[in-house]
mmCIF file of C-alpha atoms and ligand atoms in Angstrom:
data_model
loop_
_atom_site.group_PDB
_atom_site.id
_atom_site.type_symbol
_atom_site.label_atom_id
_atom_site.label_comp_id
_atom_site.label_asym_id
_atom_site.label_seq_id
_atom_site.Cartn_x
_atom_site.Cartn_y
_atom_site.Cartn_z
ATOM 1 C CA UNK G 8 26.771 21.207 -18.024
ATOM 2 C CA UNK G 9 29.386 19.358 -16.060
ATOM 3 C CA UNK G 10 30.715 16.800 -18.475
ATOM 4 C CA UNK G 11 29.724 14.506 -21.303
ATOM 5 C CA UNK G 12 28.718 10.967 -20.455
ATOM 6 C CA UNK G 13 31.020 8.672 -22.473
ATOM 7 C CA UNK G 14 31.232 4.992 -22.060
ATOM 8 C CA UNK G 15 34.415 2.812 -22.070
ATOM 9 C CA UNK G 16 34.034 2.298 -25.860
ATOM 10 C CA UNK G 17 34.004 6.066 -26.548
ATOM 11 C CA UNK G 18 30.243 6.296 -27.231
ATOM 12 C CA UNK G 19 28.520 9.435 -26.024
ATOM 13 C CA UNK G 20 25.428 8.647 -24.007
ATOM 14 C CA UNK G 21 22.744 11.303 -24.578
ATOM 15 C CA UNK G 22 19.473 9.404 -24.548
ATOM 16 C CA UNK G 23 17.523 7.749 -21.712
ATOM 17 C CA UNK G 24 14.514 5.582 -22.355
ATOM 18 C CA UNK G 25 12.451 5.940 -19.256
ATOM 19 C CA UNK G 26 9.942 3.203 -18.404
ATOM 20 C CA UNK G 27 7.248 4.537 -16.150
ATOM 21 C CA UNK G 28 5.464 1.199 -15.615
ATOM 22 C CA UNK G 29 6.057 -2.424 -16.530
ATOM 23 C CA UNK G 30 2.226 -2.936 -16.994
ATOM 24 C CA UNK G 31 0.422 -2.836 -20.230
ATOM 25 C CA UNK G 32 -3.190 -2.828 -21.379
ATOM 26 C CA UNK G 33 -2.319 -4.898 -24.500
ATOM 27 C CA UNK G 34 -0.813 -8.415 -24.638
ATOM 28 C CA UNK G 35 1.187 -8.538 -27.864
ATOM 29 C CA UNK G 36 2.035 -12.273 -28.077
ATOM 30 C CA UNK G 37 5.764 -11.585 -28.806
ATOM 31 C CA UNK G 38 6.072 -9.195 -25.843
ATOM 32 C CA UNK G 39 4.084 -10.164 -22.692
ATOM 33 C CA UNK G 40 2.559 -13.428 -21.523
ATOM 34 C CA UNK G 41 -1.141 -13.287 -21.325
ATOM 35 C CA UNK G 42 -1.346 -13.724 -17.586
ATOM 36 C CA UNK G 43 1.412 -11.108 -16.886
ATOM 37 C CA UNK G 44 0.414 -8.884 -13.951
ATOM 38 C CA UNK G 45 3.508 -6.783 -13.558
ATOM 39 C CA UNK G 46 6.631 -7.521 -11.584
ATOM 40 C CA UNK G 47 6.741 -4.324 -9.676
ATOM 41 C CA UNK G 48 4.314 -2.964 -7.195
ATOM 42 C CA UNK G 49 3.502 0.715 -7.562
ATOM 43 C CA UNK G 50 5.161 1.451 -4.224
ATOM 44 C CA UNK G 51 8.434 0.115 -5.771
ATOM 45 C CA UNK G 52 8.179 2.465 -8.656
ATOM 46 C CA UNK G 53 10.184 5.756 -8.523
ATOM 47 C CA UNK G 54 8.015 8.647 -7.651
ATOM 48 C CA UNK G 55 7.782 11.571 -10.105
ATOM 49 C CA UNK G 56 10.042 13.559 -7.785
ATOM 50 C CA UNK G 57 12.640 10.766 -7.723
ATOM 51 C CA UNK G 58 12.474 10.372 -11.526
ATOM 52 C CA UNK G 59 12.960 14.106 -12.040
ATOM 53 C CA UNK G 60 15.894 14.159 -9.724
ATOM 54 C CA UNK G 61 17.574 11.202 -11.438
ATOM 55 C CA UNK G 62 16.876 12.445 -14.924
ATOM 56 C CA UNK G 63 18.155 15.891 -13.802
ATOM 57 C CA UNK G 64 21.506 14.178 -12.970
ATOM 58 C CA UNK G 65 21.692 12.487 -16.431
ATOM 59 C CA UNK G 66 20.961 15.818 -18.113
ATOM 60 C CA UNK G 67 23.568 17.611 -15.986
ATOM 61 C CA UNK G 68 25.945 15.045 -17.490
ATOM 62 C CA UNK G 69 24.965 15.562 -21.100
ATOM 63 C CA UNK G 70 21.847 13.609 -21.742
ATOM 64 C CA UNK G 71 19.612 15.593 -24.190
ATOM 65 C CA UNK G 72 16.735 13.204 -24.910
ATOM 66 C CA UNK G 73 14.236 11.304 -22.885
ATOM 67 C CA UNK G 74 11.588 8.949 -24.191
ATOM 68 C CA UNK G 75 8.718 7.897 -21.970
ATOM 69 C CA UNK G 76 7.923 4.247 -22.442
ATOM 70 C CA UNK G 77 6.891 1.092 -20.598
ATOM 71 C CA UNK G 78 4.933 -1.209 -20.411
ATOM 72 C CA UNK G 79 2.265 1.182 -21.568
ATOM 73 C CA UNK G 80 3.245 4.612 -20.308
ATOM 74 C CA UNK G 81 -0.332 5.971 -20.600
ATOM 75 C CA UNK G 82 -1.446 3.513 -17.924
ATOM 76 C CA UNK G 83 0.740 5.436 -15.347
ATOM 77 C CA UNK G 84 -1.506 7.837 -13.538
ATOM 78 C CA UNK G 85 -0.936 11.542 -14.079
ATOM 79 C CA UNK G 86 1.685 10.983 -16.739
ATOM 80 C CA UNK G 87 1.330 14.555 -18.111
ATOM 81 C CA UNK G 88 2.460 15.843 -14.703
ATOM 82 C CA UNK G 89 5.661 13.877 -14.976
ATOM 83 C CA UNK G 90 6.088 15.059 -18.628
ATOM 84 C CA UNK G 91 5.814 18.723 -17.661
ATOM 85 C CA UNK G 92 8.211 18.226 -14.808
ATOM 86 C CA UNK G 93 10.763 16.637 -17.170
ATOM 87 C CA UNK G 94 10.196 19.184 -19.905
ATOM 88 C CA UNK G 95 11.209 21.907 -17.385
ATOM 89 C CA UNK G 96 14.616 20.383 -16.776
ATOM 90 C CA UNK G 97 17.098 22.911 -18.306
ATOM 91 C CA UNK G 98 19.151 21.213 -20.970
ATOM 92 C CA UNK G 99 16.648 18.474 -21.840
ATOM 93 C CA UNK G 100 15.960 19.216 -25.519
ATOM 94 C CA UNK G 101 13.766 16.391 -26.572
ATOM 95 C CA UNK G 102 10.919 14.638 -24.680
ATOM 96 C CA UNK G 103 9.175 11.918 -26.631
ATOM 97 C CA UNK G 104 6.732 9.067 -25.951
ATOM 98 C CA UNK G 105 6.275 5.478 -27.151
ATOM 99 C CA UNK G 106 2.745 4.204 -26.766
ATOM 100 C CA UNK G 107 0.330 1.599 -28.003
ATOM 101 C CA UNK G 108 -2.130 4.515 -28.432
ATOM 102 C CA UNK G 109 -5.046 2.729 -26.793
ATOM 103 C CA UNK G 110 -5.567 5.618 -24.374
ATOM 104 C CA UNK G 111 -4.087 8.291 -26.573
ATOM 105 C CA UNK G 112 -7.286 9.973 -27.673
ATOM 106 C CA UNK G 113 -7.879 10.869 -24.056
ATOM 107 C CA UNK G 114 -4.295 11.952 -23.171
ATOM 108 C CA UNK G 115 -2.825 13.344 -26.418
ATOM 109 C CA UNK G 116 -3.793 17.028 -25.774
ATOM 110 C CA UNK G 117 -2.487 17.014 -22.164
ATOM 111 C CA UNK G 118 0.775 15.402 -23.082
ATOM 112 C CA UNK G 119 1.315 17.823 -25.918
ATOM 113 C CA UNK G 120 0.571 20.731 -23.651
ATOM 114 C CA UNK G 121 3.019 19.259 -21.104
ATOM 115 C CA UNK G 122 5.863 19.439 -23.599
ATOM 116 C CA UNK G 123 5.980 16.005 -25.289
ATOM 117 C CA UNK G 124 6.536 16.671 -28.993
ATOM 118 C CA UNK G 125 7.391 13.472 -30.778
ATOM 119 C CA UNK G 126 5.445 10.323 -30.502
ATOM 120 C CA UNK G 127 5.917 6.719 -31.637
ATOM 121 C CA UNK G 128 2.867 4.423 -31.898
ATOM 122 C CA UNK G 129 3.081 0.698 -32.156
ATOM 123 C CA UNK G 130 0.880 -0.711 -34.900
ATOM 124 C CA UNK G 131 1.434 -4.141 -36.252
ATOM 125 C CA UNK G 132 -1.703 -4.546 -38.306
ATOM 126 C CA UNK G 133 -4.493 -2.439 -39.885
ATOM 127 C CA UNK G 134 -6.926 -5.425 -39.895
ATOM 128 C CA UNK G 135 -9.181 -5.597 -36.800
ATOM 129 C CA UNK G 136 -9.231 -9.311 -36.454
ATOM 130 C CA UNK G 137 -5.481 -9.719 -36.938
ATOM 131 C CA UNK G 138 -4.785 -6.788 -34.678
ATOM 132 C CA UNK G 139 -6.771 -8.530 -32.023
ATOM 133 C CA UNK G 140 -4.947 -11.838 -32.523
ATOM 134 C CA UNK G 141 -1.587 -10.121 -32.109
ATOM 135 C CA UNK G 142 -2.428 -7.748 -29.271
ATOM 136 C CA UNK G 143 -5.711 -8.843 -27.681
ATOM 137 C CA UNK G 144 -6.843 -5.272 -28.149
ATOM 138 C CA UNK G 145 -9.094 -3.184 -30.315
ATOM 139 C CA UNK G 146 -7.772 -1.502 -33.455
ATOM 140 C CA UNK G 147 -10.353 1.276 -33.467
ATOM 141 C CA UNK G 148 -9.101 2.825 -30.253
ATOM 142 C CA UNK G 149 -5.538 2.836 -31.583
ATOM 143 C CA UNK G 150 -6.600 4.540 -34.828
ATOM 144 C CA UNK G 151 -8.656 7.103 -32.868
ATOM 145 C CA UNK G 152 -5.585 7.776 -30.705
ATOM 146 C CA UNK G 153 -3.304 8.129 -33.784
ATOM 147 C CA UNK G 154 -5.609 10.613 -35.370
ATOM 148 C CA UNK G 155 -5.943 12.595 -32.215
ATOM 149 C CA UNK G 156 -2.074 12.657 -31.920
ATOM 150 C CA UNK G 157 -1.960 14.192 -35.347
ATOM 151 C CA UNK G 158 -4.796 16.685 -34.627
ATOM 152 C CA UNK G 159 -3.143 18.058 -31.503
ATOM 153 C CA UNK G 160 0.112 18.712 -33.309
ATOM 154 C CA UNK G 161 2.526 15.899 -32.547
ATOM 155 C CA UNK G 162 5.164 15.894 -35.295
ATOM 156 C CA UNK G 163 6.445 13.574 -36.472
ATOM 157 C CA UNK G 164 4.061 10.747 -35.622
ATOM 158 C CA UNK G 165 5.973 7.442 -36.210
ATOM 159 C CA UNK G 166 4.403 4.106 -36.558
ATOM 160 C CA UNK G 167 6.408 1.187 -35.245
ATOM 161 C CA UNK G 168 5.560 -2.113 -36.938
ATOM 162 C CA UNK G 169 7.252 -5.348 -35.795
ATOM 163 C CA UNK G 170 7.337 -7.337 -39.067
ATOM 164 C CA UNK G 171 6.726 -11.101 -38.496
ATOM 165 C CA UNK G 172 6.807 -13.789 -41.103
ATOM 166 C CA UNK G 173 3.358 -15.450 -41.447
ATOM 167 C CA UNK G 174 1.796 -12.961 -39.084
ATOM 168 C CA UNK G 175 1.766 -9.518 -40.701
ATOM 169 C CA UNK G 176 4.564 -9.491 -43.346
ATOM 170 C CA UNK G 177 1.899 -9.406 -46.065
ATOM 171 C CA UNK G 178 0.750 -6.013 -44.695
ATOM 172 C CA UNK G 179 3.848 -3.941 -45.036
ATOM 173 C CA UNK G 180 2.732 -2.369 -48.371
ATOM 174 C CA UNK G 181 -0.656 -1.536 -46.842
ATOM 175 C CA UNK G 182 1.089 0.125 -43.907
ATOM 176 C CA UNK G 183 3.268 2.094 -46.289
ATOM 177 C CA UNK G 184 0.195 3.392 -48.119
ATOM 178 C CA UNK G 185 -1.552 4.149 -44.856
ATOM 179 C CA UNK G 186 1.414 6.214 -43.721
ATOM 180 C CA UNK G 187 1.546 8.057 -47.032
ATOM 181 C CA UNK G 188 -2.108 8.897 -46.712
ATOM 182 C CA UNK G 189 -1.850 10.183 -43.179
ATOM 183 C CA UNK G 190 1.598 11.695 -43.290
ATOM 184 C CA UNK G 191 3.076 9.377 -40.635
ATOM 185 C CA UNK G 192 6.669 8.033 -40.629
ATOM 186 C CA UNK G 193 6.974 4.233 -40.772
ATOM 187 C CA UNK G 194 9.525 2.227 -38.868
ATOM 188 C CA UNK G 195 9.825 -1.491 -39.451
ATOM 189 C CA UNK G 196 11.400 -3.549 -36.627
ATOM 190 C CA UNK G 197 12.849 -7.096 -36.494
ATOM 191 C CA UNK G 198 11.577 -9.412 -33.801
ATOM 192 C CA UNK G 199 13.985 -9.751 -30.836
ATOM 193 C CA UNK G 200 14.450 -12.703 -28.505
ATOM 194 C CA UNK G 201 13.436 -10.773 -25.386
ATOM 195 C CA UNK G 202 12.035 -13.024 -22.645
ATOM 196 C CA UNK G 203 10.195 -16.271 -23.249
ATOM 197 C CA UNK G 204 7.598 -14.570 -25.466
ATOM 198 C CA UNK G 205 10.196 -12.959 -27.697
ATOM 199 C CA UNK G 206 11.985 -16.308 -28.104
ATOM 200 C CA UNK G 207 8.746 -18.097 -28.894
ATOM 201 C CA UNK G 208 8.080 -15.553 -31.606
ATOM 202 C CA UNK G 209 11.517 -16.119 -33.072
ATOM 203 C CA UNK G 210 9.965 -18.578 -35.526
ATOM 204 C CA UNK G 211 8.332 -15.547 -37.086
ATOM 205 C CA UNK G 212 11.592 -13.624 -37.400
ATOM 206 C CA UNK G 213 12.370 -12.265 -40.824
ATOM 207 C CA UNK G 214 15.270 -10.155 -41.939
ATOM 208 C CA UNK G 215 14.205 -6.682 -42.950
ATOM 209 C CA UNK G 216 16.664 -6.935 -45.870
ATOM 210 C CA UNK G 217 14.140 -9.252 -47.482
ATOM 211 C CA UNK G 218 11.313 -6.787 -46.819
ATOM 212 C CA UNK G 219 13.331 -3.867 -48.262
ATOM 213 C CA UNK G 220 14.038 -5.837 -51.448
ATOM 214 C CA UNK G 221 10.270 -6.525 -51.800
ATOM 215 C CA UNK G 222 9.362 -2.907 -51.230
ATOM 216 C CA UNK G 223 11.970 -1.782 -53.767
ATOM 217 C CA UNK G 224 10.081 -3.654 -56.426
ATOM 218 C CA UNK G 225 7.090 -1.406 -55.771
ATOM 219 C CA UNK G 226 8.508 1.883 -54.461
ATOM 220 C CA UNK G 227 11.534 3.911 -55.333
ATOM 221 C CA UNK G 228 13.469 4.028 -51.999
ATOM 222 C CA UNK G 229 16.023 6.805 -51.705
ATOM 223 C CA UNK G 230 18.467 6.838 -48.679
ATOM 224 C CA UNK G 231 17.397 9.557 -46.300
ATOM 225 C CA UNK G 232 17.861 10.748 -42.647
ATOM 226 C CA UNK G 233 15.504 11.535 -39.889
ATOM 227 C CA UNK G 234 16.162 13.478 -36.690
ATOM 228 C CA UNK G 235 15.642 11.531 -33.516
ATOM 229 C CA UNK G 236 18.815 9.834 -32.368
ATOM 230 C CA UNK G 237 17.573 6.406 -33.242
ATOM 231 C CA UNK G 238 19.165 3.383 -34.865
ATOM 232 C CA UNK G 239 16.806 3.246 -37.871
ATOM 233 C CA UNK G 240 18.244 3.446 -41.379
ATOM 234 C CA UNK G 241 15.867 5.647 -43.336
ATOM 235 C CA UNK G 242 14.678 5.677 -46.969
ATOM 236 C CA UNK G 243 12.383 8.158 -48.564
ATOM 237 C CA UNK G 244 9.665 6.903 -50.836
ATOM 238 C CA UNK G 245 10.197 8.936 -53.989
ATOM 239 C CA UNK G 246 7.099 10.952 -55.042
ATOM 240 C CA UNK G 247 5.766 11.100 -51.489
ATOM 241 C CA UNK G 248 6.744 12.619 -48.130
ATOM 242 C CA UNK G 249 7.042 9.215 -46.467
ATOM 243 C CA UNK G 250 10.208 8.024 -44.809
ATOM 244 C CA UNK G 251 10.594 4.350 -43.916
ATOM 245 C CA UNK G 252 13.113 3.398 -41.178
ATOM 246 C CA UNK G 253 14.519 -0.116 -40.969
ATOM 247 C CA UNK G 254 15.500 -1.172 -37.422
ATOM 248 C CA UNK G 255 17.587 -4.307 -37.730
ATOM 249 C CA UNK G 256 18.946 -5.341 -34.304
ATOM 250 C CA UNK G 257 19.412 -8.904 -35.539
ATOM 251 C CA UNK G 258 20.372 -8.881 -39.204
ATOM 252 C CA UNK G 259 22.648 -5.760 -38.949
ATOM 253 C CA UNK G 260 23.205 -4.594 -35.364
ATOM 254 C CA UNK G 261 24.039 -0.963 -34.600
ATOM 255 C CA UNK G 262 25.690 -1.255 -31.195
ATOM 256 C CA UNK G 263 28.749 0.729 -32.234
ATOM 257 C CA UNK G 264 26.570 3.843 -32.435
ATOM 258 C CA UNK G 265 24.470 3.089 -29.302
ATOM 259 C CA UNK G 266 23.838 6.346 -27.417
ATOM 260 C CA UNK G 267 21.200 5.173 -24.947
ATOM 261 C CA UNK G 268 20.495 3.586 -21.604
ATOM 262 C CA UNK G 269 17.176 2.318 -20.138
ATOM 263 C CA UNK G 270 15.741 3.105 -16.775
ATOM 264 C CA UNK G 271 12.947 0.854 -15.522
ATOM 265 C CA UNK G 272 9.963 1.901 -13.346
ATOM 266 C CA UNK G 273 11.601 0.603 -10.225
ATOM 267 C CA UNK G 274 14.789 2.683 -10.834
ATOM 268 C CA UNK G 275 17.009 0.034 -12.320
ATOM 269 C CA UNK G 276 19.290 1.268 -15.045
ATOM 270 C CA UNK G 277 19.964 -1.266 -17.780
ATOM 271 C CA UNK G 278 22.961 -0.452 -19.798
ATOM 272 C CA UNK G 279 21.978 -2.614 -22.830
ATOM 273 C CA UNK G 280 18.693 -3.990 -24.068
ATOM 274 C CA UNK G 281 20.241 -7.359 -24.670
ATOM 275 C CA UNK G 282 22.529 -7.788 -21.614
ATOM 276 C CA UNK G 283 21.984 -7.950 -17.871
ATOM 277 C CA UNK G 284 24.369 -5.146 -16.849
ATOM 278 C CA UNK G 285 22.498 -2.938 -14.461
ATOM 279 C CA UNK G 286 22.626 -0.478 -11.554
ATOM 280 C CA UNK G 287 19.766 0.029 -9.036
ATOM 281 C CA UNK G 288 19.221 3.656 -8.308
ATOM 282 C CA UNK G 289 16.152 3.353 -6.102
ATOM 283 C CA UNK G 290 17.994 2.314 -2.909
ATOM 284 C CA UNK G 291 20.469 5.188 -3.540
ATOM 285 C CA UNK G 292 17.719 7.709 -3.953
ATOM 286 C CA UNK G 293 15.802 6.534 -0.940
ATOM 287 C CA UNK G 294 18.960 6.264 1.078
ATOM 288 C CA UNK G 295 19.577 10.023 0.938
ATOM 289 C CA UNK G 296 22.383 10.162 -1.622
ATOM 290 C CA UNK G 297 23.833 13.630 -2.150
ATOM 291 C CA UNK G 298 23.651 15.388 -5.572
ATOM 292 C CA UNK G 299 27.379 15.057 -6.080
ATOM 293 C CA UNK G 300 27.405 11.340 -5.245
ATOM 294 C CA UNK G 301 24.449 10.788 -7.522
ATOM 295 C CA UNK G 302 26.375 12.331 -10.439
ATOM 296 C CA UNK G 303 29.310 9.928 -9.585
ATOM 297 C CA UNK G 304 26.980 6.950 -9.557
ATOM 298 C CA UNK G 305 25.515 7.816 -12.968
ATOM 299 C CA UNK G 306 29.058 8.092 -14.402
ATOM 300 C CA UNK G 307 30.092 4.760 -12.753
ATOM 301 C CA UNK G 308 27.027 3.131 -14.216
ATOM 302 C CA UNK G 309 27.872 4.286 -17.744
ATOM 303 C CA UNK G 310 31.330 2.871 -17.346
ATOM 304 C CA UNK G 311 29.916 -0.696 -17.239
ATOM 305 C CA UNK G 312 27.889 -0.363 -20.464
ATOM 306 C CA UNK G 313 28.761 -3.445 -22.527
ATOM 307 C CA UNK G 314 30.014 -3.239 -26.044
ATOM 308 C CA UNK G 315 27.071 -4.995 -27.713
ATOM 309 C CA UNK G 316 24.074 -7.260 -27.395
ATOM 310 C CA UNK G 317 24.317 -10.906 -28.345
ATOM 311 C CA UNK G 318 20.825 -11.620 -29.564
ATOM 312 C CA UNK G 319 22.176 -13.820 -32.307
ATOM 313 C CA UNK G 320 24.916 -15.609 -30.419
ATOM 314 C CA UNK G 321 23.059 -16.123 -27.193
ATOM 315 C CA UNK G 322 19.319 -15.714 -27.784
ATOM 316 C CA UNK G 323 18.462 -17.513 -24.493
ATOM 317 C CA UNK G 324 20.231 -14.905 -22.471
ATOM 318 C CA UNK G 325 17.653 -12.191 -21.875
ATOM 319 C CA UNK G 326 14.885 -13.273 -19.548
ATOM 320 C CA UNK G 327 13.345 -9.809 -19.306
ATOM 321 C CA UNK G 328 10.330 -9.053 -21.404
ATOM 322 C CA UNK G 329 10.599 -5.986 -23.578
ATOM 323 C CA UNK G 330 7.846 -4.330 -21.556
ATOM 324 C CA UNK G 331 9.936 -4.759 -18.367
ATOM 325 C CA UNK G 332 13.096 -3.087 -19.756
ATOM 326 C CA UNK G 333 11.162 -0.350 -21.564
ATOM 327 C CA UNK G 334 11.041 -0.858 -25.319
HETATM 328 N N1 LIG Q 552 3.588 0.244 -24.915
HETATM 329 C C1 LIG Q 552 4.507 1.095 -25.684
HETATM 330 C C2 LIG Q 552 4.372 0.804 -27.119
HETATM 331 O O1 LIG Q 552 3.516 0.001 -27.525
HETATM 332 O O2 LIG Q 552 5.099 1.397 -27.920
HETATM 333 C C3 LIG Q 552 5.967 1.035 -25.263
HETATM 334 C C4 LIG Q 552 6.548 -0.215 -24.867
HETATM 335 S S1 LIG Q 552 6.625 -1.515 -26.055
HETATM 336 C C5 LIG Q 552 7.490 -2.766 -25.180
HETATM 337 C C6 LIG Q 552 7.854 -0.840 -27.154
HETATM 338 C C7 LIG Q 552 8.054 -1.522 -28.494
HETATM 339 O O3 LIG Q 552 8.608 -2.780 -28.254
HETATM 340 C C8 LIG Q 552 6.785 -1.841 -29.293
HETATM 341 O O4 LIG Q 552 6.842 -1.252 -30.534
HETATM 342 C C9 LIG Q 552 6.786 -3.329 -29.406
HETATM 343 O O5 LIG Q 552 6.211 -3.750 -30.588
HETATM 344 C C10 LIG Q 552 8.238 -3.679 -29.270
HETATM 345 N N2 LIG Q 552 8.542 -5.023 -28.847
HETATM 346 C C11 LIG Q 552 8.120 -5.736 -27.784
HETATM 347 N N3 LIG Q 552 8.644 -6.939 -27.733
HETATM 348 C C12 LIG Q 552 9.407 -7.044 -28.865
HETATM 349 C C13 LIG Q 552 10.198 -8.112 -29.395
HETATM 350 N N4 LIG Q 552 10.348 -9.225 -28.764
HETATM 351 N N5 LIG Q 552 10.900 -7.832 -30.517
HETATM 352 C C14 LIG Q 552 10.805 -6.584 -31.100
HETATM 353 N N6 LIG Q 552 10.028 -5.627 -30.696
HETATM 354 C C15 LIG Q 552 9.361 -5.858 -29.533
#
């Protein structure tokens, strides 16, 4: 390893969220507009060879974890091939996936064989009708995908639930019981003002502090930890194996411990989910940059990572949808 990647605020950067497409086969109302067709053309996307080269540079500089995300990563053709290429990079210790699980029953085995070990599945409702209203998709497929993920050996399987007032906040207890029953980990997330859709959904924002207080009336929540490098604050439900993570970008931001950057499908590196600071790597990769210069460019990029997002102070600021940046 050459050096650690450290930003100008002293934070070690060891995690890349890698968006492999900005397209998605669901249309969660708080994430993507119904008529969204994708900004980027597939020819603009980095090829697998380009991605592996770029991630190789990050890993040489100390990145240890990569999460495949999107858009919906399972809609990118031959994703297991990319996963196995990444899993072979020496020094990359943790390859994980965020998915809506619509296509997971078909791809779970191949992804696991390719070296993906941890998986996060977005699931905002366990009620078919409501699930359809939120996502425009079918709950059955997602549940099939989840069960397949468990069957082929992904561990842990984490459920990500965006908790929204008046939409699904009455289902948190059901989700807790579902996760206890199936041995999943639950992560509750606050709605963020990402893009016009995220801002429109802001009226459904609720602080997870309130949700936690409510859960404490029914469950005994004991502070806990969970490996994974994420910003969730975990609690164990006493008397069960379940851990619940609270991800609170709005009510209690965690920027001081931010260890990550985000690479979009077209090779743009975003240094913060809630800011516009970015560096475009595709022209460099296609312009024949040397390995040594590529390492320098990665280090220069990390140097402009901003201190924090401003979702609260400047909610109008981020025009990108979550699916574009890579959630
Ligand atoms: N398609 C994959 C999935 O469903 O996990 C990966 C991408 S998706 C954009 C990643 C996560 O971002 C999902 O859990 C989704 O619920 C969340 N998300 C999207 N827009 C959001 C918003 N405005 N606020 C909070 N979470 C959001």
